[in-house]
Amino acid sequence: MRESRTVCTLDCHPHCGLLATVEAGRVVRVKGDPRHPLTRGITCGKARRHVDRASDPRRLLRPLERRDGTWRAITWEQALDIMSERLLGIRDEYGSLAVLHHDVSGSEGLLGNLSKRFCNAFGGVTTPEGDVCWGSGYAAQSYDFGEPGMHDWADLENSRCIILWGRDPAVTQVHVLPHIMKARARGARVVAINPAAVHVPGGLDMHLAPRPGTDGALALSMAHQIVEDGMTDTGFLRDHVVGFEAFRDMVREYPPERAARVCDVSAEGIREAARLYGEGRPSAILLGYGLQRYANGGQTVRAIDALSAITGNTGVPGGGASYGHRGWKDVFGDITGKSLARGTRRLPWPRLASAIMDAGDPPIKAIIVTRSNPVNQLAGTRRVIEAFRRVDFVVVVDFYMTCTAQLADLVLPVASLFEQEDVVFNSWNPYIALAPKLVDPPGDARSDASIFCQLARHMGLDRFGPFEPRRHLEEALRPAAPLGITLEALEEGPVRNPRVSPVAWEDRCFPTPSGKYELYSERALAGGLDPLPAYRARSEDPDGALGARFPLHFMTSHRRECLNSQFANFPAGHRGCQGLAVEIHPVAAHARGIHHGDPVRVFNDRGGIAGTAILTPELREDVVRARQGGWHQDGEGVNPLTGEQDSDMGLGVPYFDCLCQVKKAR
C-alpha cells in the first residue's frame, strides 16, 4: 500500500489536489491533498467518484465494433486496421475534410492534444467553431478588456462587496466559499443575482432574481443609478476607459423603473444593488456561465463588465469581474501539429448537427469523438442523433457506452486519470500540476495519447512522430522552463504560473486596440455588433406569441455530483426522486394541478422529457429547472428541448434560451 499525490483532471475550477491510496495495483480511495497550494485538502464529491469509476464493472475494457447492429469485442490490432482502412478510404475519395473531429475537454491535460495532432497529420479535418462552455462571455471580455482576466480566489478576502452573478459556488466551486466567509467576517456584503436561490455560509445580504435572459438590462440599470448618484471613478474613466460618454448616454434610457418591468424585479432592489456595489468598494463580481447561455449572452457580460470599469473596480485588489484568464497563452510548445494540416474547415458549434448534415464539398463522412459526449451535450438532441446516423463511420473514444458511443461503429476504451501521465491546468486558476501514472489500466484500456500515437504509426503518418506520449509532453513543456514549469518541478508539486497576476489588470495595460478598457468597441462594430453593451431582448420569442404557448423558462443548471454528463450514470437521486427531477415553483405547479412527486412532462415544439415534479420555492414562478448531465439513453437528457441558434458573439450555445410548458403526466 502506498499514498501518492495526483490531481483531478475534470474541467472545473480547481483541479483538486488529491492523495490516492494504491493497493494491490488499484487505487482504492482518494482524499484532498492538504499540501496543494490552492485546494488545501478540500475536494468535492466528483473527485472522489474517480475511484468508483476506475473500478466500475460497466467501464469499457475492450475495443468494440458494431456490425449488423451487434457489438463484438475485437483486438486493438483489428481496431487499428478498421480505423485505418475506413479513414484512408474516406480521405482518398472525399479528402481529409470529410472527417469531423469533435473534441472538448472532458478530461484535461496537455497530452489530450495528440488527438488533434493525429487529425492534422492526417491532412487536416473539419472541427467545430465556437465554444459550448464559455464562448459568448469569452468574446465579450475580449472586446472589453482585450481578453478575459480574473483575480485569485483569495483576493475576495479584500472585497467589501461580492456579487455572485449567475454563480452558485456551493454547487460549482466549493473552494471559493472559505474566502467568501473570510470576506464576510471582515464586513463584506454578499449579493446574489440569479433566477434561483443561492446558498452561501452565513446567508446573503441581498438576492435579486431577474427574469431569465434580462441580466443585461439589470446591469445597465445599475450603471444608470451609479452614474446618477455620482459613484463613478472619474480618474479611472479619464485615464483608462474609452467610450464612457456614449455609454453614459445609453444607460440614461435604463432607469430602475424601466428595468424593473423588463427584469421583473423591484426598482428599489435595483437601486439597492447599485448602492451596495458602488459604495462598497472594492467590489468584486464573480460571473457564472449560465448568464451568458442566451442569444444575448455576450452583451450581457459586457454590460456587467462595464460596472467594474465605471466604478474603478478594475485592476484593484478586492475588485474585478472574474470570468477566466488567458495566462497560459503561448506558455507551451504546440503539440497539436497545426503546421501539419494541409487544410481546415470549421462548422458552428451552436448549429453543429444541422451543419454536419448540410456540409458539402466535401460532405461529412466520418466523425471522431474524443473527451466529449456530443449526443448528450449538444443542443437539439433529435437533430444530433439524426446527424450521427447519417454519417458513414463514427469512432468514439470513451470510458462507457455513452449516448454517443451507442451510435458509433467503433468504440475504443480509454484509461482513467490514475492510469496515465499528463500535465493539467485551466483558465480558472494559476496552477499547473502533474497527474502521474499510478497504476496500469485494466483490460485493453489505453490513454488518449497512446491511442493516437499508435494509430498514427499504424497508418504510416510519419509527420505525426515521435510516437511516444512522454516525448510530446517534454516538447510541450520546453518553452515553459524559463517560468519554472518543468517536469522535475511538477514532480515536487503544483507550480504557479508567474504570468497570472493575483489581481487582473493591476498594471492597467489592456490588450485592446486602444490599450484601455473599451466600453465602446470599434472591433465589435467592425464585426457587425453594437459597439456598446446594449441590451437586446432574448431572441426566441420576439413577438411574445411563443410565450403564450410555452410560458416557462427552461433552465438546465449543473448538478453538484456531476460534471456535465460525467458521473451521471452513478445514481444520486434528488430528495427521494427517481429519474429526472423537474423543479418547479409551488404556485406554477398548483396552477397546473401538479403535486410534489407527480410524474410530469416538460415539452415545447422541439421535443419533450419526462420526470418527477419537485416543488420548491427556490425558483422564480416562471422557471422550471432540470439539472443537466443526465444521459439521454436513461431518459434524463435535457437537450431534446433546446434548439440550434447562434449567440450574439463568440459562437456560444444559448442553451437557456428555451421556453417550455409542464403538464402532469398520466
PDB file of N, CA, C and O in Angstrom, residues 178-244:
ATOM      1  N   PRO A 178     -14.734  29.356   1.452  1.00  0.00           N
ATOM      2  CA  PRO A 178     -13.980  29.854   2.615  1.00  0.00           C
ATOM      3  C   PRO A 178     -13.518  31.299   2.462  1.00  0.00           C
ATOM      4  O   PRO A 178     -13.468  32.050   3.442  1.00  0.00           O
ATOM      5  N   HIS A 179     -13.189  31.708   1.242  1.00  0.00           N
ATOM      6  CA  HIS A 179     -12.753  33.091   1.026  1.00  0.00           C
ATOM      7  C   HIS A 179     -13.929  34.063   1.160  1.00  0.00           C
ATOM      8  O   HIS A 179     -13.765  35.180   1.675  1.00  0.00           O
ATOM      9  N   ILE A 180     -15.103  33.639   0.702  1.00  0.00           N
ATOM     10  CA  ILE A 180     -16.290  34.471   0.893  1.00  0.00           C
ATOM     11  C   ILE A 180     -16.600  34.606   2.377  1.00  0.00           C
ATOM     12  O   ILE A 180     -16.949  35.696   2.865  1.00  0.00           O
ATOM     13  N   MET A 181     -16.454  33.531   3.124  1.00  0.00           N
ATOM     14  CA  MET A 181     -16.710  33.566   4.571  1.00  0.00           C
ATOM     15  C   MET A 181     -15.739  34.518   5.270  1.00  0.00           C
ATOM     16  O   MET A 181     -16.135  35.280   6.168  1.00  0.00           O
ATOM     17  N   LYS A 182     -14.463  34.496   4.862  1.00  0.00           N
ATOM     18  CA  LYS A 182     -13.489  35.400   5.469  1.00  0.00           C
ATOM     19  C   LYS A 182     -13.804  36.850   5.124  1.00  0.00           C
ATOM     20  O   LYS A 182     -13.668  37.745   5.964  1.00  0.00           O
ATOM     21  N   ALA A 183     -14.216  37.093   3.875  1.00  0.00           N
ATOM     22  CA  ALA A 183     -14.591  38.451   3.495  1.00  0.00           C
ATOM     23  C   ALA A 183     -15.791  38.923   4.308  1.00  0.00           C
ATOM     24  O   ALA A 183     -15.835  40.070   4.780  1.00  0.00           O
ATOM     25  N   ARG A 184     -16.755  38.029   4.486  1.00  0.00           N
ATOM     26  CA  ARG A 184     -17.937  38.396   5.272  1.00  0.00           C
ATOM     27  C   ARG A 184     -17.549  38.712   6.716  1.00  0.00           C
ATOM     28  O   ARG A 184     -18.069  39.666   7.324  1.00  0.00           O
ATOM     29  N   ALA A 185     -16.614  37.938   7.270  1.00  0.00           N
ATOM     30  CA  ALA A 185     -16.176  38.181   8.647  1.00  0.00           C
ATOM     31  C   ALA A 185     -15.523  39.554   8.780  1.00  0.00           C
ATOM     32  O   ALA A 185     -15.508  40.130   9.877  1.00  0.00           O
ATOM     33  N   ARG A 186     -14.997  40.074   7.673  1.00  0.00           N
ATOM     34  CA  ARG A 186     -14.378  41.400   7.682  1.00  0.00           C
ATOM     35  C   ARG A 186     -15.361  42.499   7.293  1.00  0.00           C
ATOM     36  O   ARG A 186     -14.959  43.643   7.055  1.00  0.00           O
ATOM     37  N   GLY A 187     -16.631  42.127   7.160  1.00  0.00           N
ATOM     38  CA  GLY A 187     -17.653  43.135   6.900  1.00  0.00           C
ATOM     39  C   GLY A 187     -18.162  43.208   5.484  1.00  0.00           C
ATOM     40  O   GLY A 187     -18.960  44.094   5.158  1.00  0.00           O
ATOM     41  N   ALA A 188     -17.736  42.313   4.603  1.00  0.00           N
ATOM     42  CA  ALA A 188     -18.175  42.369   3.208  1.00  0.00           C
ATOM     43  C   ALA A 188     -19.651  42.011   3.098  1.00  0.00           C
ATOM     44  O   ALA A 188     -20.171  41.191   3.862  1.00  0.00           O
ATOM     45  N   ARG A 189     -20.324  42.630   2.131  1.00  0.00           N
ATOM     46  CA  ARG A 189     -21.711  42.292   1.811  1.00  0.00           C
ATOM     47  C   ARG A 189     -21.699  41.327   0.632  1.00  0.00           C
ATOM     48  O   ARG A 189     -20.900  41.468  -0.300  1.00  0.00           O
ATOM     49  N   VAL A 190     -22.597  40.360   0.645  1.00  0.00           N
ATOM     50  CA  VAL A 190     -22.663  39.336  -0.399  1.00  0.00           C
ATOM     51  C   VAL A 190     -24.031  39.398  -1.063  1.00  0.00           C
ATOM     52  O   VAL A 190     -25.068  39.300  -0.391  1.00  0.00           O
ATOM     53  N   VAL A 191     -24.021  39.572  -2.387  1.00  0.00           N
ATOM     54  CA  VAL A 191     -25.235  39.725  -3.181  1.00  0.00           C
ATOM     55  C   VAL A 191     -25.270  38.614  -4.225  1.00  0.00           C
ATOM     56  O   VAL A 191     -24.249  38.312  -4.853  1.00  0.00           O
ATOM     57  N   ALA A 192     -26.417  38.005  -4.422  1.00  0.00           N
ATOM     58  CA  ALA A 192     -26.598  37.028  -5.495  1.00  0.00           C
ATOM     59  C   ALA A 192     -27.608  37.562  -6.491  1.00  0.00           C
ATOM     60  O   ALA A 192     -28.644  38.119  -6.105  1.00  0.00           O
ATOM     61  N   ILE A 193     -27.291  37.422  -7.766  1.00  0.00           N
ATOM     62  CA  ILE A 193     -28.223  37.761  -8.843  1.00  0.00           C
ATOM     63  C   ILE A 193     -28.414  36.481  -9.646  1.00  0.00           C
ATOM     64  O   ILE A 193     -27.499  36.021 -10.328  1.00  0.00           O
ATOM     65  N   ASN A 194     -29.602  35.895  -9.534  1.00  0.00           N
ATOM     66  CA  ASN A 194     -29.826  34.570 -10.085  1.00  0.00           C
ATOM     67  C   ASN A 194     -31.323  34.276 -10.038  1.00  0.00           C
ATOM     68  O   ASN A 194     -31.969  34.575  -9.032  1.00  0.00           O
ATOM     69  N   PRO A 195     -31.897  33.689 -11.079  1.00  0.00           N
ATOM     70  CA  PRO A 195     -33.321  33.331 -11.026  1.00  0.00           C
ATOM     71  C   PRO A 195     -33.632  32.248 -10.001  1.00  0.00           C
ATOM     72  O   PRO A 195     -34.797  32.021  -9.686  1.00  0.00           O
ATOM     73  N   ALA A 196     -32.587  31.584  -9.493  1.00  0.00           N
ATOM     74  CA  ALA A 196     -32.770  30.537  -8.484  1.00  0.00           C
ATOM     75  C   ALA A 196     -32.053  30.932  -7.204  1.00  0.00           C
ATOM     76  O   ALA A 196     -31.167  31.794  -7.198  1.00  0.00           O
ATOM     77  N   ALA A 197     -32.407  30.289  -6.120  1.00  0.00           N
ATOM     78  CA  ALA A 197     -31.775  30.568  -4.837  1.00  0.00           C
ATOM     79  C   ALA A 197     -30.305  30.186  -4.868  1.00  0.00           C
ATOM     80  O   ALA A 197     -29.895  29.248  -5.548  1.00  0.00           O
ATOM     81  N   VAL A 198     -29.503  30.940  -4.123  1.00  0.00           N
ATOM     82  CA  VAL A 198     -28.070  30.690  -3.987  1.00  0.00           C
ATOM     83  C   VAL A 198     -27.766  30.612  -2.494  1.00  0.00           C
ATOM     84  O   VAL A 198     -28.191  31.473  -1.721  1.00  0.00           O
ATOM     85  N   HIS A 199     -27.021  29.595  -2.095  1.00  0.00           N
ATOM     86  CA  HIS A 199     -26.744  29.385  -0.681  1.00  0.00           C
ATOM     87  C   HIS A 199     -25.255  29.538  -0.411  1.00  0.00           C
ATOM     88  O   HIS A 199     -24.427  28.872  -1.038  1.00  0.00           O
ATOM     89  N   VAL A 200     -24.920  30.431   0.493  1.00  0.00           N
ATOM     90  CA  VAL A 200     -23.546  30.579   0.964  1.00  0.00           C
ATOM     91  C   VAL A 200     -23.580  30.585   2.488  1.00  0.00           C
ATOM     92  O   VAL A 200     -24.589  30.978   3.091  1.00  0.00           O
ATOM     93  N   PRO A 201     -22.495  30.148   3.129  1.00  0.00           N
ATOM     94  CA  PRO A 201     -22.465  30.159   4.594  1.00  0.00           C
ATOM     95  C   PRO A 201     -22.722  31.562   5.141  1.00  0.00           C
ATOM     96  O   PRO A 201     -22.147  32.539   4.671  1.00  0.00           O
ATOM     97  N   GLY A 202     -23.597  31.667   6.095  1.00  0.00           N
ATOM     98  CA  GLY A 202     -23.928  32.966   6.658  1.00  0.00           C
ATOM     99  C   GLY A 202     -25.041  33.682   5.936  1.00  0.00           C
ATOM    100  O   GLY A 202     -25.503  34.738   6.384  1.00  0.00           O
ATOM    101  N   GLY A 203     -25.477  33.136   4.802  1.00  0.00           N
ATOM    102  CA  GLY A 203     -26.578  33.738   4.067  1.00  0.00           C
ATOM    103  C   GLY A 203     -26.149  34.904   3.191  1.00  0.00           C
ATOM    104  O   GLY A 203     -24.979  35.282   3.119  1.00  0.00           O
ATOM    105  N   LEU A 204     -27.120  35.480   2.508  1.00  0.00           N
ATOM    106  CA  LEU A 204     -26.905  36.596   1.600  1.00  0.00           C
ATOM    107  C   LEU A 204     -27.414  37.890   2.219  1.00  0.00           C
ATOM    108  O   LEU A 204     -28.362  37.890   3.007  1.00  0.00           O
ATOM    109  N   ASP A 205     -26.781  38.981   1.820  1.00  0.00           N
ATOM    110  CA  ASP A 205     -27.296  40.295   2.207  1.00  0.00           C
ATOM    111  C   ASP A 205     -28.393  40.758   1.263  1.00  0.00           C
ATOM    112  O   ASP A 205     -29.223  41.590   1.635  1.00  0.00           O
ATOM    113  N   MET A 206     -28.375  40.191   0.044  1.00  0.00           N
ATOM    114  CA  MET A 206     -29.383  40.582  -0.934  1.00  0.00           C
ATOM    115  C   MET A 206     -29.433  39.535  -2.032  1.00  0.00           C
ATOM    116  O   MET A 206     -28.403  38.959  -2.403  1.00  0.00           O
ATOM    117  N   HIS A 207     -30.624  39.282  -2.550  1.00  0.00           N
ATOM    118  CA  HIS A 207     -30.792  38.373  -3.681  1.00  0.00           C
ATOM    119  C   HIS A 207     -31.785  38.990  -4.652  1.00  0.00           C
ATOM    120  O   HIS A 207     -32.930  39.296  -4.274  1.00  0.00           O
ATOM    121  N   LEU A 208     -31.353  39.200  -5.888  1.00  0.00           N
ATOM    122  CA  LEU A 208     -32.237  39.631  -6.959  1.00  0.00           C
ATOM    123  C   LEU A 208     -32.436  38.454  -7.899  1.00  0.00           C
ATOM    124  O   LEU A 208     -31.471  37.797  -8.298  1.00  0.00           O
ATOM    125  N   ALA A 209     -33.679  38.190  -8.269  1.00  0.00           N
ATOM    126  CA  ALA A 209     -33.993  37.068  -9.152  1.00  0.00           C
ATOM    127  C   ALA A 209     -34.631  37.605 -10.428  1.00  0.00           C
ATOM    128  O   ALA A 209     -35.858  37.606 -10.579  1.00  0.00           O
ATOM    129  N   PRO A 210     -33.820  38.073 -11.381  1.00  0.00           N
ATOM    130  CA  PRO A 210     -34.379  38.648 -12.609  1.00  0.00           C
ATOM    131  C   PRO A 210     -34.979  37.584 -13.518  1.00  0.00           C
ATOM    132  O   PRO A 210     -34.625  36.402 -13.444  1.00  0.00           O
ATOM    133  N   ARG A 211     -35.873  38.004 -14.367  1.00  0.00           N
ATOM    134  CA  ARG A 211     -36.406  37.128 -15.402  1.00  0.00           C
ATOM    135  C   ARG A 211     -35.241  36.610 -16.245  1.00  0.00           C
ATOM    136  O   ARG A 211     -34.351  37.382 -16.616  1.00  0.00           O
ATOM    137  N   PRO A 212     -35.173  35.311 -16.536  1.00  0.00           N
ATOM    138  CA  PRO A 212     -34.034  34.776 -17.288  1.00  0.00           C
ATOM    139  C   PRO A 212     -33.796  35.531 -18.596  1.00  0.00           C
ATOM    140  O   PRO A 212     -34.737  35.869 -19.324  1.00  0.00           O
ATOM    141  N   GLY A 213     -32.534  35.806 -18.859  1.00  0.00           N
ATOM    142  CA  GLY A 213     -32.144  36.482 -20.097  1.00  0.00           C
ATOM    143  C   GLY A 213     -32.191  37.987 -20.042  1.00  0.00           C
ATOM    144  O   GLY A 213     -31.906  38.650 -21.049  1.00  0.00           O
ATOM    145  N   THR A 214     -32.535  38.573 -18.871  1.00  0.00           N
ATOM    146  CA  THR A 214     -32.648  40.034 -18.766  1.00  0.00           C
ATOM    147  C   THR A 214     -31.543  40.641 -17.910  1.00  0.00           C
ATOM    148  O   THR A 214     -31.618  41.815 -17.547  1.00  0.00           O
ATOM    149  N   ASP A 215     -30.515  39.867 -17.592  1.00  0.00           N
ATOM    150  CA  ASP A 215     -29.438  40.377 -16.735  1.00  0.00           C
ATOM    151  C   ASP A 215     -28.758  41.602 -17.339  1.00  0.00           C
ATOM    152  O   ASP A 215     -28.266  42.464 -16.605  1.00  0.00           O
ATOM    153  N   GLY A 216     -28.701  41.674 -18.660  1.00  0.00           N
ATOM    154  CA  GLY A 216     -28.080  42.835 -19.296  1.00  0.00           C
ATOM    155  C   GLY A 216     -28.817  44.115 -18.969  1.00  0.00           C
ATOM    156  O   GLY A 216     -28.204  45.151 -18.672  1.00  0.00           O
ATOM    157  N   ALA A 217     -30.130  44.084 -19.022  1.00  0.00           N
ATOM    158  CA  ALA A 217     -30.924  45.264 -18.673  1.00  0.00           C
ATOM    159  C   ALA A 217     -30.725  45.632 -17.211  1.00  0.00           C
ATOM    160  O   ALA A 217     -30.653  46.819 -16.852  1.00  0.00           O
ATOM    161  N   LEU A 218     -30.624  44.636 -16.355  1.00  0.00           N
ATOM    162  CA  LEU A 218     -30.388  44.898 -14.935  1.00  0.00           C
ATOM    163  C   LEU A 218     -29.043  45.577 -14.720  1.00  0.00           C
ATOM    164  O   LEU A 218     -28.931  46.550 -13.956  1.00  0.00           O
ATOM    165  N   ALA A 219     -28.015  45.098 -15.405  1.00  0.00           N
ATOM    166  CA  ALA A 219     -26.689  45.701 -15.265  1.00  0.00           C
ATOM    167  C   ALA A 219     -26.676  47.141 -15.762  1.00  0.00           C
ATOM    168  O   ALA A 219     -26.076  48.030 -15.135  1.00  0.00           O
ATOM    169  N   LEU A 220     -27.345  47.397 -16.875  1.00  0.00           N
ATOM    170  CA  LEU A 220     -27.388  48.768 -17.406  1.00  0.00           C
ATOM    171  C   LEU A 220     -28.152  49.689 -16.459  1.00  0.00           C
ATOM    172  O   LEU A 220     -27.801  50.872 -16.307  1.00  0.00           O
ATOM    173  N   SER A 221     -29.180  49.170 -15.817  1.00  0.00           N
ATOM    174  CA  SER A 221     -29.926  49.991 -14.871  1.00  0.00           C
ATOM    175  C   SER A 221     -29.096  50.272 -13.620  1.00  0.00           C
ATOM    176  O   SER A 221     -29.147  51.391 -13.070  1.00  0.00           O
ATOM    177  N   MET A 222     -28.338  49.286 -13.162  1.00  0.00           N
ATOM    178  CA  MET A 222     -27.424  49.546 -12.048  1.00  0.00           C
ATOM    179  C   MET A 222     -26.411  50.613 -12.443  1.00  0.00           C
ATOM    180  O   MET A 222     -26.071  51.501 -11.641  1.00  0.00           O
ATOM    181  N   ALA A 223     -25.919  50.546 -13.690  1.00  0.00           N
ATOM    182  CA  ALA A 223     -24.983  51.571 -14.163  1.00  0.00           C
ATOM    183  C   ALA A 223     -25.649  52.941 -14.185  1.00  0.00           C
ATOM    184  O   ALA A 223     -25.029  53.962 -13.825  1.00  0.00           O
ATOM    185  N   HIS A 224     -26.915  52.986 -14.618  1.00  0.00           N
ATOM    186  CA  HIS A 224     -27.671  54.241 -14.600  1.00  0.00           C
ATOM    187  C   HIS A 224     -27.671  54.843 -13.199  1.00  0.00           C
ATOM    188  O   HIS A 224     -27.401  56.044 -13.017  1.00  0.00           O
ATOM    189  N   GLN A 225     -27.955  54.026 -12.204  1.00  0.00           N
ATOM    190  CA  GLN A 225     -28.034  54.525 -10.834  1.00  0.00           C
ATOM    191  C   GLN A 225     -26.665  54.947 -10.317  1.00  0.00           C
ATOM    192  O   GLN A 225     -26.537  55.947  -9.581  1.00  0.00           O
ATOM    193  N   ILE A 226     -25.639  54.197 -10.679  1.00  0.00           N
ATOM    194  CA  ILE A 226     -24.274  54.550 -10.264  1.00  0.00           C
ATOM    195  C   ILE A 226     -23.864  55.896 -10.834  1.00  0.00           C
ATOM    196  O   ILE A 226     -23.281  56.746 -10.142  1.00  0.00           O
ATOM    197  N   VAL A 227     -24.193  56.126 -12.102  1.00  0.00           N
ATOM    198  CA  VAL A 227     -23.891  57.422 -12.722  1.00  0.00           C
ATOM    199  C   VAL A 227     -24.718  58.518 -12.069  1.00  0.00           C
ATOM    200  O   VAL A 227     -24.212  59.603 -11.729  1.00  0.00           O
ATOM    201  N   GLU A 228     -25.997  58.240 -11.877  1.00  0.00           N
ATOM    202  CA  GLU A 228     -26.914  59.234 -11.315  1.00  0.00           C
ATOM    203  C   GLU A 228     -26.473  59.669  -9.916  1.00  0.00           C
ATOM    204  O   GLU A 228     -26.582  60.852  -9.557  1.00  0.00           O
ATOM    205  N   ASP A 229     -25.962  58.733  -9.123  1.00  0.00           N
ATOM    206  CA  ASP A 229     -25.585  59.025  -7.747  1.00  0.00           C
ATOM    207  C   ASP A 229     -24.122  59.441  -7.601  1.00  0.00           C
ATOM    208  O   ASP A 229     -23.629  59.579  -6.468  1.00  0.00           O
ATOM    209  N   GLY A 230     -23.427  59.596  -8.713  1.00  0.00           N
ATOM    210  CA  GLY A 230     -22.048  60.065  -8.652  1.00  0.00           C
ATOM    211  C   GLY A 230     -21.080  59.050  -8.066  1.00  0.00           C
ATOM    212  O   GLY A 230     -20.078  59.439  -7.436  1.00  0.00           O
ATOM    213  N   MET A 231     -21.326  57.778  -8.282  1.00  0.00           N
ATOM    214  CA  MET A 231     -20.450  56.742  -7.733  1.00  0.00           C
ATOM    215  C   MET A 231     -19.415  56.251  -8.741  1.00  0.00           C
ATOM    216  O   MET A 231     -18.762  55.235  -8.523  1.00  0.00           O
ATOM    217  N   THR A 232     -19.253  56.956  -9.866  1.00  0.00           N
ATOM    218  CA  THR A 232     -18.235  56.569 -10.850  1.00  0.00           C
ATOM    219  C   THR A 232     -16.856  57.015 -10.376  1.00  0.00           C
ATOM    220  O   THR A 232     -16.723  57.918  -9.541  1.00  0.00           O
ATOM    221  N   ASP A 233     -15.833  56.396 -10.920  1.00  0.00           N
ATOM    222  CA  ASP A 233     -14.443  56.748 -10.633  1.00  0.00           C
ATOM    223  C   ASP A 233     -13.944  57.608 -11.790  1.00  0.00           C
ATOM    224  O   ASP A 233     -13.539  57.094 -12.837  1.00  0.00           O
ATOM    225  N   THR A 234     -13.985  58.911 -11.624  1.00  0.00           N
ATOM    226  CA  THR A 234     -13.663  59.817 -12.725  1.00  0.00           C
ATOM    227  C   THR A 234     -12.208  59.694 -13.168  1.00  0.00           C
ATOM    228  O   THR A 234     -11.912  59.811 -14.364  1.00  0.00           O
ATOM    229  N   GLY A 235     -11.311  59.451 -12.235  1.00  0.00           N
ATOM    230  CA  GLY A 235      -9.905  59.313 -12.611  1.00  0.00           C
ATOM    231  C   GLY A 235      -9.670  58.089 -13.470  1.00  0.00           C
ATOM    232  O   GLY A 235      -8.961  58.150 -14.486  1.00  0.00           O
ATOM    233  N   PHE A 236     -10.241  56.948 -13.087  1.00  0.00           N
ATOM    234  CA  PHE A 236     -10.070  55.733 -13.877  1.00  0.00           C
ATOM    235  C   PHE A 236     -10.724  55.890 -15.242  1.00  0.00           C
ATOM    236  O   PHE A 236     -10.167  55.482 -16.271  1.00  0.00           O
ATOM    237  N   LEU A 237     -11.897  56.509 -15.273  1.00  0.00           N
ATOM    238  CA  LEU A 237     -12.574  56.726 -16.549  1.00  0.00           C
ATOM    239  C   LEU A 237     -11.754  57.624 -17.461  1.00  0.00           C
ATOM    240  O   LEU A 237     -11.650  57.387 -18.675  1.00  0.00           O
ATOM    241  N   ARG A 238     -11.157  58.647 -16.909  1.00  0.00           N
ATOM    242  CA  ARG A 238     -10.364  59.579 -17.717  1.00  0.00           C
ATOM    243  C   ARG A 238      -9.117  58.917 -18.291  1.00  0.00           C
ATOM    244  O   ARG A 238      -8.783  59.108 -19.468  1.00  0.00           O
ATOM    245  N   ASP A 239      -8.435  58.136 -17.467  1.00  0.00           N
ATOM    246  CA  ASP A 239      -7.119  57.624 -17.857  1.00  0.00           C
ATOM    247  C   ASP A 239      -7.149  56.257 -18.523  1.00  0.00           C
ATOM    248  O   ASP A 239      -6.228  55.926 -19.278  1.00  0.00           O
ATOM    249  N   HIS A 240      -8.202  55.452 -18.271  1.00  0.00           N
ATOM    250  CA  HIS A 240      -8.105  54.055 -18.678  1.00  0.00           C
ATOM    251  C   HIS A 240      -9.333  53.508 -19.395  1.00  0.00           C
ATOM    252  O   HIS A 240      -9.401  52.303 -19.629  1.00  0.00           O
ATOM    253  N   VAL A 241     -10.291  54.362 -19.756  1.00  0.00           N
ATOM    254  CA  VAL A 241     -11.528  53.873 -20.353  1.00  0.00           C
ATOM    255  C   VAL A 241     -11.833  54.642 -21.630  1.00  0.00           C
ATOM    256  O   VAL A 241     -11.675  55.861 -21.677  1.00  0.00           O
ATOM    257  N   VAL A 242     -12.301  53.920 -22.638  1.00  0.00           N
ATOM    258  CA  VAL A 242     -12.743  54.506 -23.899  1.00  0.00           C
ATOM    259  C   VAL A 242     -14.263  54.378 -23.991  1.00  0.00           C
ATOM    260  O   VAL A 242     -14.810  53.294 -23.745  1.00  0.00           O
ATOM    261  N   GLY A 243     -14.944  55.472 -24.327  1.00  0.00           N
ATOM    262  CA  GLY A 243     -16.363  55.402 -24.646  1.00  0.00           C
ATOM    263  C   GLY A 243     -17.326  55.666 -23.512  1.00  0.00           C
ATOM    264  O   GLY A 243     -18.515  55.347 -23.632  1.00  0.00           O
ATOM    265  N   PHE A 244     -16.857  56.281 -22.416  1.00  0.00           N
ATOM    266  CA  PHE A 244     -17.770  56.463 -21.295  1.00  0.00           C
ATOM    267  C   PHE A 244     -18.927  57.392 -21.646  1.00  0.00           C
ATOM    268  O   PHE A 244     -20.071  57.158 -21.224  1.00  0.00           O
TER     269      PHE A 244
END
